[in-house]
Amino acid sequence: MRVTEKGQVTIPKEIRDRLGIVPGSEVEFIAKDDAALLVKVNENSLQIRNFEEWAASVEGLLDFDGMTTDEYMEWLRGPREDLDRH
């Protein structure tokens, strides 16, 4: 396919059908090395694409004050009454 003078391209029908791209759908081009990836934009793709950035941004912010996972879960949710605690 060719790029028009306005920078537009036509997404082949086979790809539109496979990705569920219909009129009004949002897509994004992502530069990767010397290529461009076409990504259909939706809530899930945004979450997945940004997860590592989000994880890095919150790393080290939560302080359990020495609690184990089980102790933290009990503190957070309260004691479980379905467990036999002897």
Short mmCIF file of C-alpha atoms in Angstrom, two decimals, residues 7 16 19 29 32-33 35 40 43 47-49 51-52 57 60-62 65-66 73-74 79 84 86:
data_model
loop_
_atom_site.label_atom_id
_atom_site.label_comp_id
_atom_site.label_asym_id
_atom_site.label_seq_id
_atom_site.Cartn_x
_atom_site.Cartn_y
_atom_site.Cartn_z
CA GLY A 7 0.01 10.61 5.28
CA ARG A 16 -9.65 -4.81 9.59
CA LEU A 19 -8.80 -6.95 14.42
CA PHE A 29 0.87 3.39 15.10
CA LYS A 32 9.46 -0.11 16.90
CA ASP A 33 13.02 -0.11 15.60
CA ALA A 35 9.00 -0.66 11.69
CA LYS A 40 -6.36 -1.21 17.75
CA GLU A 43 -9.15 -0.29 27.29
CA GLN A 47 -3.73 -1.40 30.27
CA ILE A 48 -1.43 -4.07 28.94
CA ARG A 49 0.84 -1.66 27.12
CA PHE A 51 1.43 -2.14 32.88
CA GLU A 52 5.22 -2.26 33.11
CA SER A 57 6.09 3.80 39.05
CA GLY A 60 8.49 0.37 46.69
CA LEU A 61 5.52 2.56 47.63
CA LEU A 62 3.66 -0.04 49.70
CA ASP A 65 5.75 -2.83 58.07
CA GLY A 66 7.28 -6.30 58.32
CA MET A 73 -4.39 -10.07 54.18
CA GLU A 74 -5.88 -10.61 57.66
CA PRO A 79 -9.90 -12.56 60.39
CA ASP A 84 -9.87 -23.42 62.39
CA HIS A 86 -5.75 -23.66 67.09
#
